[in-house]
Short mmCIF file of C-alpha atoms in Angstrom, two decimals:
data_model
loop_
_atom_site.label_atom_id
_atom_site.label_comp_id
_atom_site.label_asym_id
_atom_site.label_seq_id
_atom_site.Cartn_x
_atom_site.Cartn_y
_atom_site.Cartn_z
CA MET A 202 78.54 129.67 187.21
CA GLN A 203 80.72 129.14 184.56
CA LEU A 204 80.29 124.82 185.79
CA MET A 205 76.65 125.59 185.93
CA SER A 206 76.67 127.37 182.26
CA ARG A 207 78.87 124.47 181.04
CA CYS A 208 76.59 121.74 182.65
CA THR A 209 74.01 123.87 180.60
CA LEU A 210 75.21 123.94 177.54
CA MET A 211 76.21 120.16 177.88
CA LEU A 212 72.00 119.90 178.55
CA MET A 213 71.31 121.36 175.84
CA LEU A 214 73.30 119.72 173.16
CA ALA A 215 72.65 116.47 174.33
CA PHE A 216 68.40 117.18 174.21
CA SER A 217 69.27 118.18 170.84
CA VAL A 218 70.66 115.28 170.06
CA LEU A 219 68.12 112.96 171.18
CA ALA A 220 65.24 115.69 169.34
CA ASP A 221 67.31 114.93 165.87
CA ARG A 222 67.49 111.29 167.35
CA SER A 223 63.40 111.21 167.82
CA LEU A 224 63.11 113.06 164.28
CA SER A 225 64.91 110.98 162.46
CA ALA A 226 62.91 108.03 164.03
CA ALA A 227 59.72 109.91 163.36
CA GLU A 228 60.77 110.51 159.34
CA LYS A 229 62.19 107.37 159.14
CA PRO A 230 59.13 105.50 158.48
CA LYS A 231 57.68 108.35 156.37
CA GLN A 232 60.54 107.43 153.82
CA ASN A 233 60.28 103.85 154.17
CA LYS A 234 56.44 103.71 153.07
CA PRO A 235 55.32 102.27 149.91
CA LEU A 236 55.51 103.50 147.37
CA ASN A 237 51.26 104.26 145.54
CA PHE A 238 50.56 104.19 142.38
CA VAL A 239 48.43 106.25 140.17
CA PHE A 240 48.07 104.24 136.09
CA ILE A 241 46.50 106.39 133.49
CA LEU A 242 44.45 105.25 130.20
CA VAL A 243 43.68 107.21 127.43
CA ASP A 244 41.50 105.13 124.67
CA ASP A 245 42.26 106.49 121.38
CA LEU A 246 44.52 109.11 122.63
CA GLY A 247 47.12 110.63 119.48
CA TYR A 248 50.21 111.93 119.98
CA MET A 249 49.87 115.05 119.22
CA ASP A 250 46.27 115.75 120.92
CA VAL A 251 48.15 117.21 123.89
CA GLY A 252 50.31 120.15 123.96
CA CYS A 253 53.32 118.87 125.50
CA ASN A 254 53.88 116.70 122.73
CA ASN A 255 52.22 119.64 120.54
CA PRO A 256 52.13 123.32 121.74
CA GLN A 257 50.43 123.85 118.25
CA THR A 258 47.25 121.48 119.22
CA PHE A 259 43.75 122.47 119.02
CA TYR A 260 42.98 120.94 121.94
CA GLU A 261 42.99 122.03 125.56
CA THR A 262 45.37 119.79 127.60
CA PRO A 263 46.36 122.06 130.85
CA HIS A 264 46.81 119.19 133.69
CA ILE A 265 48.84 116.52 131.20
CA ASN A 266 50.75 119.34 130.48
CA GLN A 267 51.53 119.86 134.02
CA LEU A 268 51.99 115.84 134.80
CA ALA A 269 54.73 116.67 131.79
CA LYS A 270 56.03 118.80 133.75
CA THR A 271 56.48 117.00 136.89
CA GLY A 272 57.76 114.47 135.49
CA MET A 273 58.97 112.46 132.35
CA ARG A 274 57.72 112.89 128.60
CA PHE A 275 59.00 110.04 126.80
CA THR A 276 59.24 111.08 123.14
CA ASN A 277 59.79 106.89 121.42
CA GLY A 278 57.18 105.64 123.62
CA TYR A 279 55.02 102.77 122.01
CA ALA A 280 51.49 100.94 122.51
CA ALA A 281 52.19 97.09 122.06
CA ASN A 282 49.16 96.83 120.03
CA PRO A 283 47.31 100.28 117.02
CA VAL A 284 44.36 98.92 118.29
CA CYS A 285 43.14 98.48 122.47
CA SER A 286 42.61 95.22 124.03
CA PRO A 287 46.44 93.92 123.20
CA THR A 288 48.03 97.15 124.65
CA ARG A 289 45.64 96.66 127.79
CA TYR A 290 47.01 92.83 127.97
CA SER A 291 50.57 94.09 126.86
CA ILE A 292 50.56 96.64 130.59
CA MET A 293 47.86 94.26 132.68
CA THR A 294 50.85 91.37 131.85
CA GLY A 295 54.06 93.13 130.47
CA LYS A 296 54.13 90.04 128.08
CA TYR A 297 53.43 90.79 123.78
CA PRO A 298 50.42 89.92 122.98
CA THR A 299 51.44 87.91 120.12
CA ARG A 300 52.63 85.29 123.01
CA VAL A 301 48.88 84.22 123.25
CA ASP A 302 46.45 85.91 120.42
CA ALA A 303 45.44 88.26 121.78
CA THR A 304 46.33 90.95 118.49
CA ASN A 305 42.94 93.06 117.53
CA PHE A 306 40.48 94.41 119.98
CA PHE A 307 38.29 91.70 121.03
CA SER A 308 35.85 90.22 118.98
CA GLY A 309 37.46 91.92 116.22
CA LYS A 310 37.51 89.05 112.61
CA ARG A 311 37.02 91.38 110.12
CA ALA A 312 38.02 90.11 106.90
CA GLY A 313 39.59 91.04 103.70
CA LYS A 314 40.96 89.65 101.03
CA PHE A 315 42.08 86.01 103.13
CA LEU A 316 40.92 85.60 106.58
CA PRO A 317 43.10 87.35 109.82
CA ALA A 318 44.65 85.34 112.34
CA PRO A 319 42.86 83.44 114.95
CA LEU A 320 41.92 85.20 117.83
CA ASN A 321 41.89 84.74 121.40
CA ASP A 322 39.14 86.76 123.48
CA LYS A 323 39.72 87.12 126.48
CA MET A 324 42.64 87.98 129.08
CA PRO A 325 44.34 84.47 130.50
CA LEU A 326 43.59 84.03 133.95
CA SER A 327 46.98 81.48 134.22
CA GLU A 328 48.34 85.33 134.06
CA THR A 329 49.27 86.83 137.17
CA THR A 330 48.13 90.20 136.13
CA ILE A 331 50.22 93.36 137.58
CA ALA A 332 47.01 94.04 140.52
CA GLU A 333 48.28 90.94 140.96
CA ALA A 334 51.13 91.11 141.69
CA LEU A 335 51.08 94.07 143.94
CA LYS A 336 47.51 92.59 145.76
CA GLU A 337 50.86 89.93 146.91
CA HIS A 338 52.44 92.18 148.73
CA GLY A 339 49.59 94.84 150.36
CA TYR A 340 48.54 96.65 147.75
CA SER A 341 44.44 97.74 147.51
CA THR A 342 43.77 97.80 143.94
CA PHE A 343 41.05 100.08 142.72
CA PHE A 344 39.81 99.27 138.75
CA ALA A 345 37.86 102.34 137.28
CA GLY A 346 36.77 102.72 133.15
CA LYS A 347 37.02 100.47 129.49
CA TRP A 348 38.19 97.03 130.26
CA HIS A 349 37.80 95.40 127.06
CA LEU A 350 39.83 92.80 128.19
CA GLY A 351 37.42 89.75 128.19
CA PRO A 352 33.66 88.88 126.89
CA THR A 353 32.30 87.17 130.51
CA GLN A 354 31.92 88.27 134.28
CA GLU A 355 34.87 85.38 134.84
CA PHE A 356 37.26 87.99 133.21
CA TRP A 357 36.60 91.38 134.51
CA PRO A 358 38.75 93.24 136.74
CA GLU A 359 37.80 91.24 140.37
CA LYS A 360 38.63 87.97 138.85
CA GLN A 361 42.70 89.88 137.42
CA GLY A 362 43.59 91.22 141.30
CA PHE A 363 41.17 94.05 140.99
CA ASP A 364 39.09 94.75 144.90
CA ILE A 365 37.03 97.88 143.00
CA ASN A 366 36.01 97.60 139.84
CA ARG A 367 33.38 100.66 138.69
CA GLY A 368 32.23 100.51 135.53
CA GLY A 369 35.04 97.58 134.06
CA TRP A 370 32.95 94.69 131.46
CA HIS A 371 33.80 93.26 127.13
CA ARG A 372 32.60 96.64 125.26
CA GLY A 373 34.81 98.12 124.12
CA GLY A 374 32.82 102.23 125.00
CA PRO A 375 30.02 103.41 126.12
CA TYR A 376 27.57 101.59 124.18
CA GLY A 377 24.49 101.66 126.83
CA GLY A 378 21.65 104.14 128.06
CA GLY A 379 22.75 108.17 127.48
CA LYS A 380 26.33 106.32 126.59
CA TYR A 381 29.13 109.67 127.55
CA PHE A 382 25.92 110.58 130.36
CA SER A 383 24.60 108.92 133.21
CA PRO A 384 22.67 106.71 132.63
CA TYR A 385 25.14 104.65 131.89
CA GLY A 386 23.84 101.77 130.76
CA ASN A 387 26.82 99.53 132.18
CA PRO A 388 26.49 96.59 135.04
CA ARG A 389 29.56 98.06 136.61
CA LEU A 390 28.80 101.14 136.71
CA THR A 391 25.51 102.96 139.07
CA ASP A 392 23.87 105.13 137.24
CA GLY A 393 24.43 109.24 138.60
CA PRO A 394 22.17 112.11 138.11
CA LYS A 395 21.21 112.23 135.30
CA GLY A 396 23.18 113.54 132.32
CA GLU A 397 26.64 113.27 134.93
CA HIS A 398 29.36 112.76 132.54
CA LEU A 399 31.33 110.09 132.33
CA PRO A 400 34.71 111.41 131.89
CA ASP A 401 34.34 112.84 135.62
CA ARG A 402 32.46 110.37 137.29
CA LEU A 403 35.00 107.83 136.75
CA ALA A 404 37.99 110.83 138.07
CA SER A 405 36.08 111.25 141.07
CA GLU A 406 35.77 107.30 142.09
CA THR A 407 39.00 107.19 141.73
CA ALA A 408 40.03 110.38 144.03
CA GLN A 409 37.86 108.52 146.23
CA PHE A 410 39.13 105.10 146.78
CA ILE A 411 42.95 108.03 146.40
CA ASP A 412 41.69 109.47 150.03
CA ALA A 413 39.88 106.59 152.13
CA HIS A 414 43.47 104.45 151.44
CA ARG A 415 45.46 107.19 152.03
CA ASP A 416 47.30 105.69 154.83
CA GLU A 417 48.16 102.35 152.68
CA PRO A 418 50.18 100.88 150.00
CA PHE A 419 47.28 101.40 147.02
CA PHE A 420 47.35 101.20 142.95
CA ALA A 421 44.13 103.57 141.45
CA TYR A 422 43.70 101.94 137.17
CA LEU A 423 41.78 104.78 135.55
CA ALA A 424 41.10 103.50 132.30
CA PHE A 425 39.18 106.26 130.36
CA TYR A 426 36.56 105.17 127.92
CA SER A 427 37.58 108.99 126.35
CA VAL A 428 38.33 109.87 123.53
CA HIS A 429 36.79 106.38 121.81
CA THR A 430 33.63 106.72 119.62
CA PRO A 431 30.75 107.49 120.33
CA LEU A 432 32.04 110.82 119.78
CA MET A 433 30.01 113.32 122.05
CA GLY A 434 31.11 116.35 124.58
CA PRO A 435 29.21 118.44 126.78
CA GLY A 436 27.46 120.60 125.24
CA PRO A 437 29.22 125.15 126.38
CA LEU A 438 32.65 123.02 125.71
CA VAL A 439 31.42 121.66 122.44
CA THR A 440 29.92 125.33 121.48
CA LYS A 441 33.96 126.86 123.22
CA TYR A 442 35.45 124.74 119.90
CA LYS A 443 33.56 125.75 116.98
CA GLU A 444 33.79 129.40 118.13
CA LYS A 445 38.08 128.56 118.66
CA ALA A 446 38.12 127.33 115.35
CA LYS A 447 36.73 130.30 113.95
CA ARG A 448 38.62 132.36 115.70
CA LEU A 449 41.54 130.18 114.14
CA GLY A 450 40.33 130.15 111.20
CA LEU A 451 40.17 126.02 111.03
CA THR A 452 37.03 126.26 109.37
CA GLY A 453 36.86 126.16 105.87
CA GLN A 454 39.71 124.88 105.28
CA GLU A 455 41.11 121.03 103.34
CA GLU A 456 40.65 118.37 106.16
CA PHE A 457 41.57 115.16 104.65
CA ALA A 458 43.79 113.70 102.22
CA ASP A 459 44.29 110.51 100.60
CA GLU A 460 45.43 107.77 102.31
CA GLU A 461 46.32 104.43 100.81
CA GLN A 462 43.68 101.87 99.80
CA VAL A 463 43.90 98.01 101.71
CA PHE A 464 40.51 96.61 101.26
CA PRO A 465 37.53 97.87 99.44
CA VAL A 466 35.60 100.34 101.04
CA ASP A 467 32.29 101.94 99.91
CA GLU A 468 33.59 105.18 99.51
CA LYS A 469 37.40 105.96 99.02
CA ARG A 470 39.46 106.95 102.44
CA ARG A 471 41.36 109.67 103.77
CA VAL A 472 42.73 111.08 106.88
CA ARG A 473 42.34 113.67 108.59
CA ILE A 474 45.10 116.77 108.51
CA LEU A 475 43.88 119.72 110.78
CA GLN A 476 42.65 119.43 114.11
CA ASN A 477 39.35 121.19 114.13
CA HIS A 478 36.69 119.13 115.32
CA ALA A 479 34.28 120.99 118.18
CA VAL A 480 33.84 117.43 119.81
CA TYR A 481 35.70 115.77 119.73
CA ALA A 482 37.71 118.59 120.90
CA ALA A 483 35.54 118.97 123.84
CA MET A 484 36.13 115.85 125.04
CA VAL A 485 39.88 115.79 125.34
CA GLU A 486 39.13 118.84 127.40
CA SER A 487 36.81 117.03 129.63
CA MET A 488 38.95 114.22 129.92
CA ASP A 489 42.06 116.30 130.74
CA LYS A 490 40.09 117.94 133.47
CA ALA A 491 39.86 114.09 135.19
CA VAL A 492 43.11 114.05 134.63
CA GLY A 493 43.71 117.32 136.95
CA LYS A 494 40.90 115.87 139.65
CA VAL A 495 42.56 112.64 140.80
CA LEU A 496 46.52 114.96 140.21
CA GLN A 497 44.63 116.79 142.22
CA GLN A 498 43.22 115.18 145.07
CA LEU A 499 46.75 112.78 145.58
CA GLU A 500 47.71 116.62 147.08
CA GLU A 501 44.37 117.04 149.70
CA SER A 502 44.95 113.79 150.38
CA GLY A 503 48.81 114.43 150.97
CA VAL A 504 50.64 111.62 148.74
CA ALA A 505 51.23 113.16 146.03
CA GLU A 506 55.16 113.00 147.29
CA ASN A 507 54.65 109.48 148.20
CA THR A 508 52.85 107.86 144.70
CA VAL A 509 53.95 107.61 141.12
CA VAL A 510 52.03 108.68 138.52
CA MET A 511 51.90 107.00 134.81
CA LEU A 512 49.82 108.50 132.04
CA THR A 513 49.73 106.67 128.26
CA ALA A 514 47.25 105.46 125.59
CA ASP A 515 46.63 102.00 124.03
CA ASN A 516 46.34 103.47 119.97
CA GLY A 517 47.42 106.15 118.40
CA GLY A 518 44.19 109.12 117.29
CA LEU A 519 41.58 108.11 115.15
CA SER A 520 42.45 109.41 111.50
CA THR A 521 41.06 107.02 109.17
CA SER A 522 37.61 106.13 109.64
CA GLU A 523 34.55 106.66 112.56
CA GLY A 524 34.20 110.11 111.94
CA SER A 525 37.81 109.92 111.56
CA PRO A 526 37.96 113.07 114.74
CA THR A 527 41.66 114.28 115.22
CA SER A 528 44.65 114.37 112.02
CA ASN A 529 48.06 112.83 114.13
CA LEU A 530 50.28 114.81 112.04
CA PRO A 531 53.31 114.68 111.21
CA LEU A 532 53.40 111.43 111.97
CA ARG A 533 51.58 108.47 109.69
CA GLY A 534 48.06 107.79 109.64
CA GLY A 535 46.77 106.68 112.65
CA LYS A 536 44.46 103.95 115.23
CA GLY A 537 44.13 101.12 113.39
CA TRP A 538 47.98 101.04 111.24
CA LEU A 539 51.80 100.34 111.54
CA TYR A 540 53.09 103.91 110.93
CA GLU A 541 53.24 105.27 113.90
CA GLY A 542 50.25 107.36 113.94
CA GLY A 543 48.76 103.99 115.07
CA ILE A 544 51.51 103.89 117.73
CA ARG A 545 53.33 106.47 118.97
CA GLU A 546 51.37 107.27 122.28
CA VAL A 547 51.34 109.94 124.78
CA PHE A 548 53.84 108.36 127.87
CA LEU A 549 54.51 110.25 130.56
CA VAL A 550 56.15 108.87 133.84
CA ARG A 551 55.87 111.04 137.55
CA TRP A 552 57.83 109.94 140.09
CA PRO A 553 58.76 112.33 143.13
CA GLY A 554 62.52 112.15 144.31
CA GLY A 555 63.14 109.48 141.27
CA THR A 556 62.14 112.33 138.07
CA GLU A 557 63.88 114.93 137.38
CA PRO A 558 60.63 117.12 137.16
CA GLY A 559 60.40 118.13 133.04
CA SER A 560 62.60 116.17 132.30
CA VAL A 561 62.85 113.78 128.26
CA CYS A 562 63.85 111.25 127.51
CA ASP A 563 64.39 109.82 123.03
CA GLU A 564 65.33 106.34 124.14
CA PRO A 565 62.11 103.62 122.56
CA VAL A 566 60.31 102.23 125.31
CA ILE A 567 56.88 100.52 125.16
CA THR A 568 53.37 99.70 127.11
CA THR A 569 54.56 96.12 128.53
CA ASP A 570 57.59 98.03 130.30
CA PHE A 571 55.01 99.63 132.79
CA TYR A 572 55.13 96.33 134.89
CA PRO A 573 58.44 95.81 135.57
CA THR A 574 58.90 99.09 135.62
CA ILE A 575 56.10 99.48 138.94
CA LEU A 576 57.47 96.50 141.18
CA ASP A 577 61.48 97.91 140.56
CA LEU A 578 60.37 101.80 141.88
CA ALA A 579 58.42 99.91 144.87
CA GLY A 580 61.29 97.85 145.72
CA LEU A 581 59.73 94.79 145.41
CA PRO A 582 61.28 91.49 143.16
CA LEU A 583 60.47 91.30 139.74
CA LYS A 584 58.67 88.70 137.45
CA PRO A 585 60.58 87.69 134.69
CA GLN A 586 58.55 84.30 133.44
CA GLN A 587 55.69 87.36 134.21
CA HIS A 588 56.52 90.00 131.94
CA LEU A 589 58.75 88.82 129.54
CA ASP A 590 59.31 91.24 127.37
CA GLY A 591 59.05 94.34 129.89
CA VAL A 592 62.08 96.28 131.11
CA SER A 593 62.18 98.51 134.02
CA LEU A 594 62.92 102.21 133.45
CA LYS A 595 63.60 102.67 136.11
CA PRO A 596 67.67 103.39 134.56
CA LEU A 597 66.15 106.05 132.16
CA LEU A 598 64.06 107.85 135.10
CA GLN A 599 66.73 108.15 137.44
CA ARG A 600 69.00 109.50 134.08
CA GLU A 601 71.42 106.21 134.42
CA GLU A 602 72.30 104.56 131.72
CA PRO A 603 70.13 102.94 128.53
CA LEU A 604 68.38 100.09 129.03
CA LYS A 605 69.79 97.29 127.33
CA ARG A 606 67.26 95.89 124.06
CA ASP A 607 67.93 96.13 121.06
CA ALA A 608 64.70 95.86 119.08
CA LEU A 609 60.78 96.82 119.85
CA TYR A 610 58.85 94.75 117.53
CA TRP A 611 54.52 94.61 116.41
CA HIS A 612 52.48 91.89 114.82
CA TYR A 613 48.94 92.84 113.70
CA PRO A 614 47.73 89.60 111.51
CA HIS A 615 44.22 91.98 111.18
CA TYR A 616 42.45 93.87 109.03
CA SER A 617 40.94 97.13 110.84
CA ASN A 618 38.76 98.82 110.53
CA GLN A 619 40.48 102.22 110.22
CA GLY A 620 42.05 100.05 107.32
CA GLY A 621 45.11 99.35 108.60
CA ILE A 622 47.77 96.90 106.76
CA PRO A 623 47.40 93.12 107.77
CA GLY A 624 51.34 93.09 109.19
CA GLY A 625 54.96 93.49 111.74
CA ALA A 626 57.14 95.80 111.95
CA ILE A 627 60.26 96.02 114.47
CA ARG A 628 62.32 98.86 115.29
CA VAL A 629 66.18 98.89 116.20
CA GLY A 630 67.41 102.69 116.54
CA ASP A 631 66.24 104.89 114.79
CA TRP A 632 64.77 102.02 111.61
CA LYS A 633 61.85 100.90 111.29
CA LEU A 634 60.53 97.84 108.96
CA ILE A 635 56.54 97.27 108.40
CA GLU A 636 56.25 94.08 106.60
CA ARG A 637 53.03 92.97 105.21
CA PHE A 638 51.04 89.92 105.82
CA GLU A 639 49.10 89.73 102.67
CA ASP A 640 52.26 89.66 99.95
CA GLY A 641 55.65 89.97 102.24
CA GLN A 642 56.59 93.33 100.48
CA VAL A 643 58.35 95.76 103.91
CA HIS A 644 59.31 98.66 103.30
CA LEU A 645 62.11 100.57 105.85
CA TYR A 646 62.22 104.17 107.12
CA HIS A 647 64.13 105.97 109.59
CA LEU A 648 62.60 107.66 111.65
CA LYS A 649 64.67 110.32 113.00
CA GLU A 650 64.89 112.40 109.74
CA ASP A 651 61.77 110.64 108.10
CA LEU A 652 58.51 110.98 111.15
CA GLY A 653 56.55 111.45 108.91
CA GLU A 654 57.39 107.50 107.25
CA LYS A 655 57.70 108.98 103.66
CA GLN A 656 60.77 107.73 102.29
CA ASP A 657 60.42 104.18 101.96
CA LEU A 658 64.37 102.89 101.49
CA ALA A 659 64.01 99.53 101.44
CA GLU A 660 65.72 99.13 98.18
CA LYS A 661 68.85 101.43 99.31
CA TYR A 662 69.90 99.08 102.31
CA PRO A 663 68.83 95.90 101.61
CA GLU A 664 71.26 94.40 103.63
CA ARG A 665 69.15 95.81 106.67
CA VAL A 666 66.28 95.20 105.63
CA ALA A 667 67.25 91.31 105.29
CA ALA A 668 69.05 91.95 109.15
CA MET A 669 66.60 93.38 110.45
CA ARG A 670 63.50 91.04 108.75
CA LYS A 671 65.77 88.15 109.90
CA GLN A 672 65.81 89.23 113.70
CA LEU A 673 61.49 90.14 112.73
CA HIS A 674 61.38 86.06 111.62
CA LYS A 675 62.98 85.22 114.76
CA TRP A 676 60.68 86.78 116.92
CA TYR A 677 58.23 85.37 115.02
CA GLN A 678 58.41 81.33 116.05
CA GLU A 679 59.54 83.22 119.84
CA THR A 680 56.59 84.31 119.74
CA ASP A 681 54.51 82.38 117.80
CA ALA A 682 53.17 84.06 115.54
CA LYS A 683 49.97 83.29 113.81
CA PHE A 684 48.92 85.25 110.79
CA LEU A 685 46.02 85.56 107.50
CA GLN A 686 44.85 81.90 106.94
CA ALA A 687 43.34 81.71 103.07
CA LYS A 688 38.84 81.76 102.55
CA PRO A 689 37.82 78.46 101.56
CA GLY A 690 38.81 77.84 98.44
CA GLY A 691 40.71 81.02 97.36
CA PRO A 692 44.04 81.17 96.92
CA GLU A 693 47.31 81.05 99.90
CA PRO A 694 48.37 84.41 101.65
CA TRP A 695 52.53 84.95 102.24
CA ARG A 696 54.09 83.72 105.74
CA PRO A 697 57.68 84.29 106.66
CA GLY A 698 60.10 82.31 105.02
CA THR A 699 58.33 82.00 101.21
#
């Protein structure tokens, strides 16, 4: 009996070892399964519009807040430009838009005292987009929403690496048909039932793609038209926020303050200083609900733990024109401005198993960084000749070490529709320098002590100004930056080195 018991015990141990080996073999493919990626881009969303950045915000963003709780929130995340198309180019290519003169929203050629710099209004087909880079390694790719990276069909998503395109074409907003409600009048999006809401439809299209590709690696890029103008929201939500504004005592308060006047306008330009716009609030909540639909689909399709989710915006909140629906305070300015309100963005990354849930990173990062980060997290070869200006954020996501980068740069040689100055900017550590292109005037701010950019320290620290300007001008040369042009018979604008 003792011998039989001993043999039985040995057999049991053997079967246990085999079972463990079998389990390991079954788990191994799952562990090695390629990561999926969902990239969410919100149009014109302000840094202070979401609860994870601003607990006092008037708007309600529970799903974005939850995304922040399950990933990493970057407090110094930036768009590569204060308006849309250039930032979209930076995400798709990993390059500063200055390198191809894509420095304004495509078709934006407004003049002021001078003519703007030459504008390239298309993303060159020679670029290897992040979608094309992933397709090289077997990823299925999907685009939904606002494209605004080329005037004609040969420059739209289908020609830039995306297998499926739902709603991406040349327009920068939902301006056809019923605008934010079906019928859409969009050649890349079939109409839904009359009254169907655009952000929900785009989220549904994205969710369907995710579920259909749950068993293969995928890249889903959801670029909401929200919360860009026209200012339109579902009636019940608009009513909800009108009542909320009254309940919180936000009606009848001073909503605007003076802002600098860069070029003549019919009325003096002012900046919103109070969040209480009911229609805009309805748009923000509708977009947030759509984000929630996509996140829920990841769970239902069983791929949430194998999918990286990234969320950001293309420029700051709209605060100085076109209805001025939001306030970015304490950040100065907004969309179209080189101040923090125009370029500091919501910047979230959830990498299951890689990022600590609810973690926060204060290191400056920028939209050119998404491209190399995606390749790095996927374990794919980097393309340094393509994403020239981006760096992988993997070390930050894993809290291993800071990035080896000394500065971030901006170049906006245009007169924005929102009143922003034509200029350039550089951030080094906590210092930020803005250079105006009309006359070469410079401003220096210390962001850690003066987030609102109210105290110009240029005269106090001339040596720092000189060093930062030298660095910025070197970058202009490296990227072949273009500048303002004289009007026929008019004076010559300032140029670097003059």
